[in-house]
Coordinates of C-alpha atoms in Angstrom, one line a residue:
X1 CA 136.3 150.4 54.8
X2 CA 137.2 148.1 51.3
X3 CA 139.9 146.4 52.8
X4 CA 137.5 145.4 56.2
X5 CA 135.1 144.0 52.3
X6 CA 137.8 142.9 51.3
X7 CA 139.2 140.7 54.6
X8 CA 136.0 139.5 55.0
X9 CA 135.6 136.1 53.6
X10 CA 138.9 135.5 54.9
X11 CA 137.5 136.6 58.8
X12 CA 133.5 134.3 58.9
X13 CA 136.0 130.8 58.0
X14 CA 138.5 132.0 59.9
X15 CA 135.3 132.8 63.3
X16 CA 133.6 129.7 61.6
X17 CA 136.8 127.3 61.5
X18 CA 137.5 128.2 64.9
X19 CA 134.0 127.7 65.8
X20 CA 135.1 124.2 64.7
X21 CA 137.8 123.6 66.1
X22 CA 136.5 125.6 70.0
X23 CA 133.5 122.6 69.3
X24 CA 135.3 120.0 69.5
X25 CA 138.6 121.0 71.9
X26 CA 135.8 121.4 73.9
X27 CA 133.8 117.7 73.1
X28 CA 137.4 116.1 74.4
X29 CA 138.1 118.5 77.3
X30 CA 134.5 117.1 78.8
X31 CA 135.6 113.7 77.9
X32 CA 138.4 113.6 78.9
X33 CA 137.4 115.3 81.9
X34 CA 134.2 112.9 82.3
X35 CA 136.9 109.8 81.7
X36 CA 139.9 111.2 84.2
X37 CA 137.1 111.4 86.7
X38 CA 135.7 107.6 86.6
X39 CA 139.0 106.8 86.9
X40 CA 139.8 108.5 90.2
X41 CA 136.5 107.3 91.7
X42 CA 137.5 104.6 90.8
X43 CA 141.5 104.3 92.1
X44 CA 142.8 104.0 88.8
X45 CA 144.2 108.3 88.5
X46 CA 145.8 110.6 90.0
X47 CA 144.2 114.4 91.7
X48 CA 145.4 116.8 89.4
X49 CA 146.8 115.5 86.8
X50 CA 144.5 114.6 83.1
X51 CA 146.2 113.2 79.9
X52 CA 146.5 115.0 77.4
X53 CA 145.6 111.6 74.8
X54 CA 142.1 111.8 77.0
X55 CA 141.6 115.3 76.8
X56 CA 142.3 116.6 73.2
X57 CA 142.9 120.3 73.9
X58 CA 144.8 122.1 77.5
X59 CA 147.9 119.4 77.2
X60 CA 149.5 119.9 80.7
X61 CA 146.5 121.9 82.1
X62 CA 145.7 119.5 85.3
X63 CA 142.4 118.2 86.2
X64 CA 140.5 120.5 89.0
X65 CA 138.2 117.9 91.5
X66 CA 134.0 118.6 91.6
X67 CA 134.9 120.0 94.7
X68 CA 138.1 121.9 94.3
X69 CA 136.0 123.5 90.4
X70 CA 133.1 124.0 93.4
X71 CA 135.2 126.3 95.8
X72 CA 136.8 128.1 92.4
X73 CA 133.5 128.5 91.1
X74 CA 132.1 129.7 94.9
X75 CA 135.2 132.1 94.8
X76 CA 134.8 133.9 91.4
X77 CA 131.2 134.7 91.6
X78 CA 131.8 136.3 95.5
X79 CA 134.5 138.0 94.3
X80 CA 133.0 138.7 90.7
X81 CA 130.0 139.6 92.4
X82 CA 131.2 142.0 95.0
X83 CA 132.7 143.8 92.1
X84 CA 130.2 144.6 89.5
X85 CA 126.6 142.8 90.5
X86 CA 125.7 141.5 87.4
X87 CA 124.0 137.8 86.1
X88 CA 123.3 134.9 88.8
X89 CA 126.5 132.6 88.2
X90 CA 125.8 129.0 89.0
X91 CA 128.5 129.1 91.8
X92 CA 129.3 124.6 90.4
X93 CA 132.2 123.2 88.3
X94 CA 131.9 123.7 84.5
X95 CA 130.2 120.3 84.2
X96 CA 128.2 120.9 86.9
X97 CA 126.2 124.0 85.0
X98 CA 126.4 121.8 82.1
X99 CA 124.3 119.2 84.0
X100 CA 122.5 121.9 85.9
X101 CA 121.6 123.3 81.7
X102 CA 120.4 120.0 80.7
X103 CA 118.3 119.1 83.4
X104 CA 117.2 122.9 83.2
X105 CA 116.3 122.5 79.8
X106 CA 118.0 126.1 79.2
X107 CA 121.5 126.9 77.7
X108 CA 124.9 127.6 79.2
X109 CA 125.9 131.0 78.4
X110 CA 130.0 131.3 80.0
X111 CA 131.6 134.0 80.8
X112 CA 135.3 133.6 81.1
X113 CA 137.0 136.4 83.3
X114 CA 140.0 137.7 82.5
X115 CA 140.9 140.5 85.3
X116 CA 144.4 142.2 83.9
X117 CA 142.6 142.6 79.8
X118 CA 142.2 146.9 80.0
X119 CA 138.9 145.6 78.6
X120 CA 137.6 144.2 81.0
X121 CA 136.1 146.7 83.3
X122 CA 134.6 148.5 80.8
X123 CA 133.2 145.9 79.6
X124 CA 132.0 144.5 83.3
X125 CA 130.0 147.3 84.2
X126 CA 128.1 148.5 80.5
X127 CA 127.5 144.8 79.2
X128 CA 127.7 141.7 81.0
X129 CA 126.2 143.3 84.4
X130 CA 123.6 145.9 82.4
X131 CA 120.6 145.4 84.9
X132 CA 118.4 144.0 80.9
X133 CA 121.3 141.7 80.1
X134 CA 122.1 140.8 83.5
X135 CA 117.8 139.9 83.2
X136 CA 118.1 138.5 80.0
X137 CA 120.9 136.1 81.0
X138 CA 119.3 134.9 84.9
X139 CA 115.8 135.2 82.7
X140 CA 116.6 132.3 79.4
X141 CA 120.4 130.9 80.5
X142 CA 122.6 128.7 83.4
X143 CA 125.2 131.3 83.4
X144 CA 128.8 129.9 84.9
X145 CA 131.7 132.2 85.0
X146 CA 135.9 131.3 85.3
X147 CA 138.8 133.6 86.4
X148 CA 141.0 132.1 83.3
X149 CA 143.9 132.8 86.4
X150 CA 142.7 130.1 87.8
X151 CA 142.3 126.4 86.9
X152 CA 139.5 125.5 85.0
X153 CA 139.0 128.2 83.7
X154 CA 142.0 128.4 82.7
X155 CA 141.3 125.0 81.2
X156 CA 137.6 126.3 79.6
X157 CA 139.9 128.7 77.9
X158 CA 142.8 126.1 75.6
X159 CA 139.2 124.4 75.3
X160 CA 137.1 126.9 73.5
X161 CA 140.1 128.1 71.5
X162 CA 139.5 132.2 73.7
X163 CA 141.9 134.4 71.8
X164 CA 140.2 138.1 72.4
X165 CA 139.1 138.4 75.3
X166 CA 135.7 140.3 77.4
X167 CA 135.0 136.5 75.8
X168 CA 131.4 135.0 75.8
X169 CA 130.4 131.9 74.7
X170 CA 126.9 129.4 74.8
X171 CA 126.3 125.4 74.6
X172 CA 124.5 123.2 75.2
X173 CA 124.7 119.8 77.2
X174 CA 124.3 116.8 74.1
X175 CA 124.3 112.8 74.3
X176 CA 126.8 111.1 75.8
X177 CA 128.9 113.1 77.7
X178 CA 129.5 115.4 74.5
X179 CA 128.8 119.8 74.3
X180 CA 127.9 121.7 71.4
X181 CA 130.1 125.4 71.1
X182 CA 125.7 126.9 69.9
X183 CA 128.0 130.4 70.1
X184 CA 131.3 133.2 71.1
X185 CA 130.9 136.4 72.1
X186 CA 134.8 137.8 71.6
X187 CA 136.1 141.3 72.4
X188 CA 134.6 144.6 73.6
X189 CA 131.1 143.9 72.6
X190 CA 127.8 146.6 72.6
X191 CA 125.1 145.6 75.7
X192 CA 123.0 145.9 72.2
X193 CA 124.8 143.3 69.7
X194 CA 125.1 140.7 72.7
X195 CA 121.7 140.6 73.2
X196 CA 121.0 140.6 69.7
X197 CA 124.1 137.6 69.1
X198 CA 122.0 135.8 72.0
X199 CA 118.2 136.0 71.2
X200 CA 119.7 134.4 67.6
X201 CA 121.2 131.7 69.4
X202 CA 117.2 131.5 71.5
X203 CA 115.7 131.1 68.6
X204 CA 118.2 128.8 66.8
X205 CA 117.7 126.5 69.2
X206 CA 114.4 126.7 70.6
X207 CA 113.4 123.9 69.2
X208 CA 116.2 121.0 70.6
X209 CA 115.5 122.9 73.9
X210 CA 111.3 122.1 73.4
X211 CA 112.1 118.7 71.8
X212 CA 114.5 117.5 74.9
X213 CA 111.9 118.7 77.1
X214 CA 109.1 116.7 76.0
X215 CA 110.6 113.3 75.7
X216 CA 111.6 114.2 78.6
X217 CA 108.0 115.3 79.6
X218 CA 107.1 112.3 77.3
X219 CA 109.5 108.9 78.8
X220 CA 107.8 110.6 83.3
X221 CA 104.9 110.0 81.8
X222 CA 106.0 106.7 80.5
X223 CA 107.7 105.5 83.4
X224 CA 104.3 107.3 86.0
X225 CA 102.3 105.2 83.3
X226 CA 104.0 101.9 83.9
X227 CA 104.6 102.4 87.9
X228 CA 100.8 103.1 87.7
X229 CA 100.5 100.0 85.5
X230 CA 101.9 97.9 87.7
X231 CA 100.8 99.2 90.9
X232 CA 97.8 99.1 89.9
X233 CA 98.7 95.2 88.6
X234 CA 100.0 94.6 91.6
X235 CA 97.0 96.6 93.3
X236 CA 94.8 93.5 91.7
X237 CA 97.2 90.4 92.1
X238 CA 96.7 91.3 96.4
X239 CA 93.4 92.2 95.9
X240 CA 92.9 88.5 93.8
X241 CA 95.6 87.4 96.5
X242 CA 93.8 88.4 99.1
X243 CA 90.5 86.9 98.0
X244 CA 91.7 83.5 96.8
X245 CA 92.7 83.6 100.8
X246 CA 90.1 84.2 101.7
X247 CA 87.7 82.5 99.6
X248 CA 90.2 79.4 101.5
X249 CA 89.7 80.5 104.8
X250 CA 86.5 80.1 104.3
X251 CA 86.7 76.8 102.4
X252 CA 88.7 75.4 105.7
X253 CA 86.5 77.0 107.6
X254 CA 83.7 74.8 106.5
X255 CA 85.1 71.9 105.9
X256 CA 87.0 72.9 109.7
X257 CA 82.6 73.3 110.6
X258 CA 81.7 69.7 108.5
X259 CA 84.0 68.2 110.0
X260 CA 83.7 69.4 113.6
X261 CA 79.9 68.6 112.5
X262 CA 80.6 65.3 111.2
X263 CA 83.0 64.7 114.8
X264 CA 79.6 65.8 116.9
X265 CA 77.0 63.3 114.8
X266 CA 79.7 59.9 115.6
X267 CA 80.4 61.0 118.8
X268 CA 75.6 61.3 119.3
X269 CA 75.6 57.8 117.1
X270 CA 78.7 56.5 119.5
X271 CA 76.9 57.9 122.7
X272 CA 73.4 56.6 120.8
X273 CA 75.0 53.4 120.4
X274 CA 76.5 53.3 123.5
X275 CA 73.1 54.0 125.7
X276 CA 71.3 52.2 123.0
X277 CA 73.9 48.2 124.2
X278 CA 74.1 49.9 127.1
X279 CA 70.1 49.7 127.5
X280 CA 70.0 45.9 125.9
X281 CA 72.7 44.8 128.6
X282 CA 71.0 46.2 131.4
X283 CA 67.4 44.9 129.0
X284 CA 69.2 41.8 129.2
X285 CA 70.1 41.5 132.7
X286 CA 67.2 41.7 133.5
X287 CA 65.1 40.4 132.0
X288 CA 68.0 36.9 132.9
X289 CA 67.4 38.0 136.5
X290 CA 63.7 38.1 136.1
X291 CA 63.9 34.5 134.7
X292 CA 66.4 34.3 137.5
X293 CA 64.0 34.9 140.3
X294 CA 60.8 33.6 138.9
X295 CA 62.4 30.4 138.3
X296 CA 64.0 30.8 142.3
X297 CA 59.6 31.7 142.8
X298 CA 58.5 27.4 142.3
X299 CA 55.7 27.0 140.9
X300 CA 52.4 28.9 142.3
X301 CA 50.5 26.7 145.3
X302 CA 47.1 26.0 145.2
X303 CA 44.4 27.9 147.6
X304 CA 45.0 26.7 151.3
X305 CA 45.0 27.4 154.8
X306 CA 49.0 27.8 154.2
X307 CA 48.6 29.8 151.7
X308 CA 49.0 33.8 151.7
X309 CA 47.1 36.5 149.0
X310 CA 49.6 38.8 148.0
X311 CA 48.8 41.9 145.8
X312 CA 51.7 44.0 144.9
X313 CA 50.4 47.5 144.0
X314 CA 53.5 49.5 141.0
X315 CA 54.8 53.1 141.2
X316 CA 52.0 53.3 137.6
X317 CA 48.7 51.4 138.8
X318 CA 49.4 48.5 137.8
X319 CA 49.2 45.8 140.0
X320 CA 49.9 41.3 140.3
X321 CA 48.9 39.7 142.5
X322 CA 50.0 35.9 143.4
X323 CA 50.1 33.0 146.2
X324 CA 52.7 32.3 148.7
X325 CA 53.5 29.6 151.0
X326 CA 53.2 31.3 154.6
X327 CA 56.5 29.4 155.1
X328 CA 58.0 32.4 152.4
X329 CA 60.5 34.8 152.9
X330 CA 59.9 38.4 152.6
X331 CA 62.6 38.2 150.6
X332 CA 60.9 36.4 147.7
X333 CA 57.9 39.3 147.7
X334 CA 60.9 41.0 146.5
X335 CA 61.7 38.9 143.8
X336 CA 58.5 38.7 143.1
X337 CA 58.9 42.1 142.3
X338 CA 62.1 41.6 140.7
X339 CA 60.5 38.5 138.6
X340 CA 58.2 41.0 137.1
X341 CA 58.4 43.3 133.7
X342 CA 56.1 46.4 136.3
X343 CA 59.4 48.3 137.9
X344 CA 62.4 49.0 136.8
X345 CA 64.0 50.3 139.3
X346 CA 66.3 48.8 141.9
X347 CA 65.6 50.3 145.3
X348 CA 62.4 50.2 146.7
X349 CA 60.3 48.9 149.4
X350 CA 56.5 47.1 149.8
X351 CA 55.6 49.3 151.7
X352 CA 51.6 48.4 153.7
X353 CA 48.8 50.9 154.7
X354 CA 47.4 50.2 157.7
X355 CA 49.6 50.0 159.3
X356 CA 52.3 51.1 157.4
X357 CA 54.5 48.8 158.4
X358 CA 57.6 49.5 155.7
X359 CA 59.7 46.1 155.7
X360 CA 62.7 47.0 155.4
X361 CA 66.6 45.2 154.9
X362 CA 66.5 43.7 158.8
X363 CA 63.1 42.0 157.9
X364 CA 63.5 40.0 154.2
X365 CA 64.3 37.0 156.6
X366 CA 60.6 37.3 158.4
X367 CA 58.3 33.9 157.0
X368 CA 55.2 35.8 155.3
X369 CA 53.3 34.2 159.1
X370 CA 55.3 36.1 161.5
X371 CA 55.8 39.4 159.9
X372 CA 52.2 39.6 159.9
X373 CA 51.1 39.4 155.7
X374 CA 48.7 35.6 156.5
X375 CA 46.8 34.8 154.9
X376 CA 46.8 38.1 152.4
X377 CA 48.5 41.6 152.9
X378 CA 48.1 43.9 150.1
X379 CA 51.2 46.3 149.3
X380 CA 52.5 48.5 147.0
X381 CA 56.0 49.0 145.8
X382 CA 57.6 52.5 148.0
X383 CA 60.8 53.3 145.4
X384 CA 63.6 55.5 147.0
X385 CA 65.0 58.5 145.5

């Protein structure tokens, strides 16, 4: 007891230096692994080799690809569950498990398995795989395990400066691909002691995990808010564009309708003007024909034995009367009707009632006396349908 009290300060200093050295070595290994994987993706590195200068620890230890690391982890998990049961170790490479712990806002529990160490079976059965311990680890941590006989497990033992087995550690992902080594548990440990240590680490790091969760949630909320704002802006913009497009289409429709109405109005005006012009031309033709017909008739003769008195009734009820020489033809009666402004029809016949006689085209060359219209006649105008 006296010896332990004397050497206690040196043990504390040694353990602290071990933690610091392990954290630095682990951070350098992670940085080297990230760099190597990045170069491998770019085709600038060689698979299965690592740079001691890039890793900073574990010189000469070949890097394990993500696929190989996952296969190695799967083999370890299957063998450990078969032999002991225990915590639900992630069947992932270390870096993948670390990223999973970061996504879940948990610490990463690391177990390095030494199959040849005499304390390993008892530790696994009584401490690590105790029901309450396994349940506590599964509930509060993402757990990762590896055998030091395999590549990644051996590399982790070098990075974490593991000097005694059984070996457990608690690490935490930080920004910029760095890792914080929070706690090491080395040598045989009772489940109660181990539970106390893990609870103390959780209590110490709980604010950091809560802050990280809140920060991510705030970032997600801000992103969701920006997306909602962007969606609302896009919706408003699309609505404005739709209204503008609808307004433009309505304006174009009104302009088309106005143009069509104007075109129809112009056509109607042109039709009216054309009709008026045609009517005026027709009226002018009729007036000229009436004038020509009137001139061809000459002066109305005075009453006498050689004159014929003719009465013409029009469809409108109007009556016109004139004297003609009996030697004039029936055509002169048609010329007389054409000279009057009483009839607009161009096709008509002069008809007598008793007896009914139609003085059609073939009778127009007869004289009034030959046609039986002398000394007087009463005719009416019959318009052809």
